[in-house]
Coordinates of C-alpha atoms in Angstrom, one line a residue:
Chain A
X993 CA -41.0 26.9 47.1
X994 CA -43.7 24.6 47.0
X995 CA -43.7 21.8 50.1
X996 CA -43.9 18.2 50.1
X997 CA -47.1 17.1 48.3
X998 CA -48.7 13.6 48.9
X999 CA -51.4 11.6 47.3
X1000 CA -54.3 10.7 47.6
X1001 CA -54.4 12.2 51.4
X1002 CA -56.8 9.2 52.4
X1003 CA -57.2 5.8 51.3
X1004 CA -59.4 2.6 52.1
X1005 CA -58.3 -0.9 51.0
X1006 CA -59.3 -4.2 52.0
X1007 CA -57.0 -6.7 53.2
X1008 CA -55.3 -8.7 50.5
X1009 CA -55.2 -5.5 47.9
X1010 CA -52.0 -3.8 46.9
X1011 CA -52.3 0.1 47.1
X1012 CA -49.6 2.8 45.7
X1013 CA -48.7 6.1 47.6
X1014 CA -47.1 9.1 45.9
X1015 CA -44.7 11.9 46.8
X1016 CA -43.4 14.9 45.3
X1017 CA -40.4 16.7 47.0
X1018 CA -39.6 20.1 46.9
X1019 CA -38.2 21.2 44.1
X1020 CA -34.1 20.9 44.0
X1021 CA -34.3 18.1 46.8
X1022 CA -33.3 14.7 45.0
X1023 CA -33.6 12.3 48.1
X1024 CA -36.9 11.2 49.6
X1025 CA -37.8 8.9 52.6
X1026 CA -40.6 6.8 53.5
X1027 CA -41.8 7.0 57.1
X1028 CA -44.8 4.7 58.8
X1029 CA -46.4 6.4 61.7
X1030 CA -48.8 4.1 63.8
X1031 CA -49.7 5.0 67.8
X1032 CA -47.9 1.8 68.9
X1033 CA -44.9 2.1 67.4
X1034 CA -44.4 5.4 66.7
X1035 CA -42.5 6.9 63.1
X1036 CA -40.5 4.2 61.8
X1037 CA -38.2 4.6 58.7
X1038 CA -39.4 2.4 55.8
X1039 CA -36.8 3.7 53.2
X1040 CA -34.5 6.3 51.6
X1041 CA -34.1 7.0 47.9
X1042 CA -31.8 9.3 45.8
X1043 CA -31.3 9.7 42.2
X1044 CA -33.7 7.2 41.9
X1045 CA -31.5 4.7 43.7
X1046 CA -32.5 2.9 47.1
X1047 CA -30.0 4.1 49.9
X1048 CA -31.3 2.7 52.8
X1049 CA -34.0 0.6 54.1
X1050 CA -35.9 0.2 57.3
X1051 CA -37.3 -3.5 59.3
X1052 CA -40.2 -4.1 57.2
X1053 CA -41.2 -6.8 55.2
X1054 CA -40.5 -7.3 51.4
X1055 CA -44.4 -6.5 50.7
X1056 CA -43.4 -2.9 51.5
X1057 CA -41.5 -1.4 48.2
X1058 CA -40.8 1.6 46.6
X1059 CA -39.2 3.8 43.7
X1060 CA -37.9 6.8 42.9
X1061 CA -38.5 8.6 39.1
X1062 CA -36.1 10.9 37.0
X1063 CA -37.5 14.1 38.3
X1064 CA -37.1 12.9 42.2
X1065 CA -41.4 11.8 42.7
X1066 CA -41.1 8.6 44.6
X1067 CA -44.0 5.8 44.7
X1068 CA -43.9 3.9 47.7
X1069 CA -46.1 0.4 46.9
X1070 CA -47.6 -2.4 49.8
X1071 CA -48.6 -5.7 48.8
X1072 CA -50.8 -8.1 50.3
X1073 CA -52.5 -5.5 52.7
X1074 CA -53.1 -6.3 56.3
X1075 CA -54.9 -4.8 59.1
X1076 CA -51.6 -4.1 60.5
X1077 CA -50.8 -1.7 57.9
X1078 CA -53.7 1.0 58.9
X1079 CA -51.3 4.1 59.3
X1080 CA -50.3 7.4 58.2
X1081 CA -47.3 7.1 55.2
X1082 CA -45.1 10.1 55.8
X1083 CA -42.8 11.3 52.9
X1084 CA -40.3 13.8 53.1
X1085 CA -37.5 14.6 51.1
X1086 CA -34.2 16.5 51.8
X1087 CA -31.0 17.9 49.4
X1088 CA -28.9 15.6 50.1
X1089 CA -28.7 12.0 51.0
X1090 CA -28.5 10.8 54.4
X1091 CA -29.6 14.4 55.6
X1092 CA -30.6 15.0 58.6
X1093 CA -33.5 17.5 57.6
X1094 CA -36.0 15.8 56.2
X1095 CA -39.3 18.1 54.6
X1096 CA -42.2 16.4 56.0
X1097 CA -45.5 15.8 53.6
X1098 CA -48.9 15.9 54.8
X1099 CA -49.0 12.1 54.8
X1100 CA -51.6 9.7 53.4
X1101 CA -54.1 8.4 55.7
X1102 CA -54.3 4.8 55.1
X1103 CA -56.9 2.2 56.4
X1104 CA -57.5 -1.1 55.7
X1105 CA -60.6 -3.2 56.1
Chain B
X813 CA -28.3 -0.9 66.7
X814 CA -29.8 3.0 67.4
X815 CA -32.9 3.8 70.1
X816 CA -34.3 6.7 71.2
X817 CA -36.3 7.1 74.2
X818 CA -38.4 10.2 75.4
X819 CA -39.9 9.0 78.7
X820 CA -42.9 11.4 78.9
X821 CA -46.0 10.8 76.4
X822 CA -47.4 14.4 78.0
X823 CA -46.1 17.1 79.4
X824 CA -47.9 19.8 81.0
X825 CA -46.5 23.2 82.0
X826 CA -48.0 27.0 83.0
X827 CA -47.2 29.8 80.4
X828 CA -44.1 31.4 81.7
X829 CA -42.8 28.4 83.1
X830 CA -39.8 26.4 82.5
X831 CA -40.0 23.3 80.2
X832 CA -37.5 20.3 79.5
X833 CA -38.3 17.3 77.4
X834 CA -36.6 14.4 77.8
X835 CA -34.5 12.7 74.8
X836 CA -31.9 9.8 75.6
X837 CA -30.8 7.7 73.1
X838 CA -28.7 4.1 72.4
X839 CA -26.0 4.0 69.6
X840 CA -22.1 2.9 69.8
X841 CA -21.0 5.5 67.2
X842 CA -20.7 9.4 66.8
X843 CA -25.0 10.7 66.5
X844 CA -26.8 13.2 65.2
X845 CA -29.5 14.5 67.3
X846 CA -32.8 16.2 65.9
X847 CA -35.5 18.0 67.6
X848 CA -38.9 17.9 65.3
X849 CA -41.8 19.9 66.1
X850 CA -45.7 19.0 64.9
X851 CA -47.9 21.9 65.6
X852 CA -51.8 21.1 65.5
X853 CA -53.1 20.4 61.9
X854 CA -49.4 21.4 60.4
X855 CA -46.5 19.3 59.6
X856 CA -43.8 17.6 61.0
X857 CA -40.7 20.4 61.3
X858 CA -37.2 20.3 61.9
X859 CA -36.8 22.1 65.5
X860 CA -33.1 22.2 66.1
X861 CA -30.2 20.1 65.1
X862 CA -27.2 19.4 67.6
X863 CA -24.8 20.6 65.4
X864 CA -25.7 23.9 64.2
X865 CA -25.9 24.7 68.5
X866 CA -28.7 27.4 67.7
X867 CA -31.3 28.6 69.7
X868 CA -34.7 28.5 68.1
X869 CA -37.9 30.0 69.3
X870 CA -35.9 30.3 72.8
X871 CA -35.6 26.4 72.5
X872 CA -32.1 24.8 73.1
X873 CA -30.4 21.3 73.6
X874 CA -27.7 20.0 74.3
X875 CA -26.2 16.5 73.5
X876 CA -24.5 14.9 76.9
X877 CA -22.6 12.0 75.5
X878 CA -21.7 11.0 78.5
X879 CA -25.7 10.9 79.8
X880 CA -26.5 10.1 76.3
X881 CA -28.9 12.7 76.3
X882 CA -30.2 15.3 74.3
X883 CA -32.9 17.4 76.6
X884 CA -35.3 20.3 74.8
X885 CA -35.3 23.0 77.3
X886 CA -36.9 26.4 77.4
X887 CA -36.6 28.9 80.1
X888 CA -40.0 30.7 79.6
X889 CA -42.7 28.7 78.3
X890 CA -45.3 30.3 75.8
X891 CA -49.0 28.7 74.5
X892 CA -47.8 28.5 71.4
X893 CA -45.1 26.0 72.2
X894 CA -48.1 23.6 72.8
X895 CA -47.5 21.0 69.9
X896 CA -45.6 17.0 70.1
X897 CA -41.9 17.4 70.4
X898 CA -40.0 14.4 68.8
X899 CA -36.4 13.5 69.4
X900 CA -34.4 11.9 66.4
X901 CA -31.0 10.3 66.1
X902 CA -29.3 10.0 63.3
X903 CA -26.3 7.5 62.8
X904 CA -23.4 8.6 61.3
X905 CA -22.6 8.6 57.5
X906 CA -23.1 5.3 55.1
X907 CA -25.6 3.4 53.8
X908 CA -26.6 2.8 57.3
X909 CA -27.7 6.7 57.9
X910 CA -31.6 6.8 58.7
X911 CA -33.9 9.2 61.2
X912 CA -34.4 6.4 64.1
X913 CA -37.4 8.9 66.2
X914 CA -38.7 8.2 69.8
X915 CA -42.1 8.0 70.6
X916 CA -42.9 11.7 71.1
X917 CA -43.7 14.2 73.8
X918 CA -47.0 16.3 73.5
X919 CA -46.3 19.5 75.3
X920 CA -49.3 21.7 76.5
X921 CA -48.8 25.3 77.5
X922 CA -51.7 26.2 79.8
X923 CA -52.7 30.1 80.2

């Protein structure tokens, strides 16, 4: 089976822009989470989604969002950029929800100017 | 509210050696503890899992609820185990189920 895909793998915004990330999950797996990953704080859990339903959600501010499609792709949208959100945006999606083993994408790179 | 703490950012061992990386971790209910793996320039992998008490690459852990700990250990150290070692906790069941990770470890192997 294919992995965890993620697009674009790098991206430069400038503060005040709005950018949209994208996941694809293995095939069969129907729940996918939304990780940040920055040196200070480490991976931090943004949100969960499964059958295109939001089942959990992380400490982050309302200008992070996402959603979840019919055939399990999830976007993952931030508003309002700021410098603080320069990090790597893990997906990863899993068979079930609330599963422990999570498929990890690539990421996307993201920086902001 | 759920913490995990691994108190070494890097680890350094001699091939052949014995390694443990430390994993404790904060949470008032029952957890599920996760070792994940990142080798250089591939993704973030599932190690081991608690529950499933498996030995994996010669890797094993054991979760001390009374320490609240759940040390990675390995009798024999190998270069390839050189990669950054996360421990994760996972709550248990509802809504409120989420990876919580600790900061890493990055283990290096020397020849």
């Amino acid at each position: 089976k294919a992995g965890v895909t993620q697009t674009p793998r790098y991206l430069i915004k400038t503060r005040g822009q709005q950018v949209t990330l994208s996941c694809s999950p293995i095939s069969g797996h129907r729940s996918v989470s939304w990780y940040q990953q920055t040196p200070g704080q480490g991976l931090q859990f943004l949100f969960e989604y499964f059958s295109e339903t939001q089942r959990n959600k992380g400490n982050f501010p309302g200008r992070f969002s996402g959603r979840q499609f019919s055939n399990s792709r999830s976007e993952m949208n931030v508003s309002t950029l700021e410098l603080g959100d320069s990090a790597l945006y893990l997906c990863a999606s899993s068979p079930v929800v609330f599963g422990g083993e999570q498929f990890f994408g690539p990421g996307t790179r993201l920086t902001v100017l | 509210a759920q913490r995990v703490t691994q108190p070494e950012k890097l680890l350094s061992v001699f091939k052949g050696a014995p390694v443990e990386l430390k994993c404790n971790y904060s949470y008032s209910g029952s957890p599920e503890l996760f070792w994940y793996v990142q080798y250089s320039r591939q993704r973030l992998q599932l190690l081991l899992r608690h529950i499933s008490r498996e030995s994996i690459k010669g890797f094993t852990a054991d979760l001390n609820k009374g320490e609240t700990s759940f040390h990675l250990k390995k009798p024999f150290a190998q270069e390839e185990d050189s990669a950054m070692y996360y421990c994760a906790l996972a709550g248990s069941g509802g809504s409120n189920y989420k990876l919580t990770f600790g900061k890493g470890t990055l283990l290096t192997v020397n020849p």
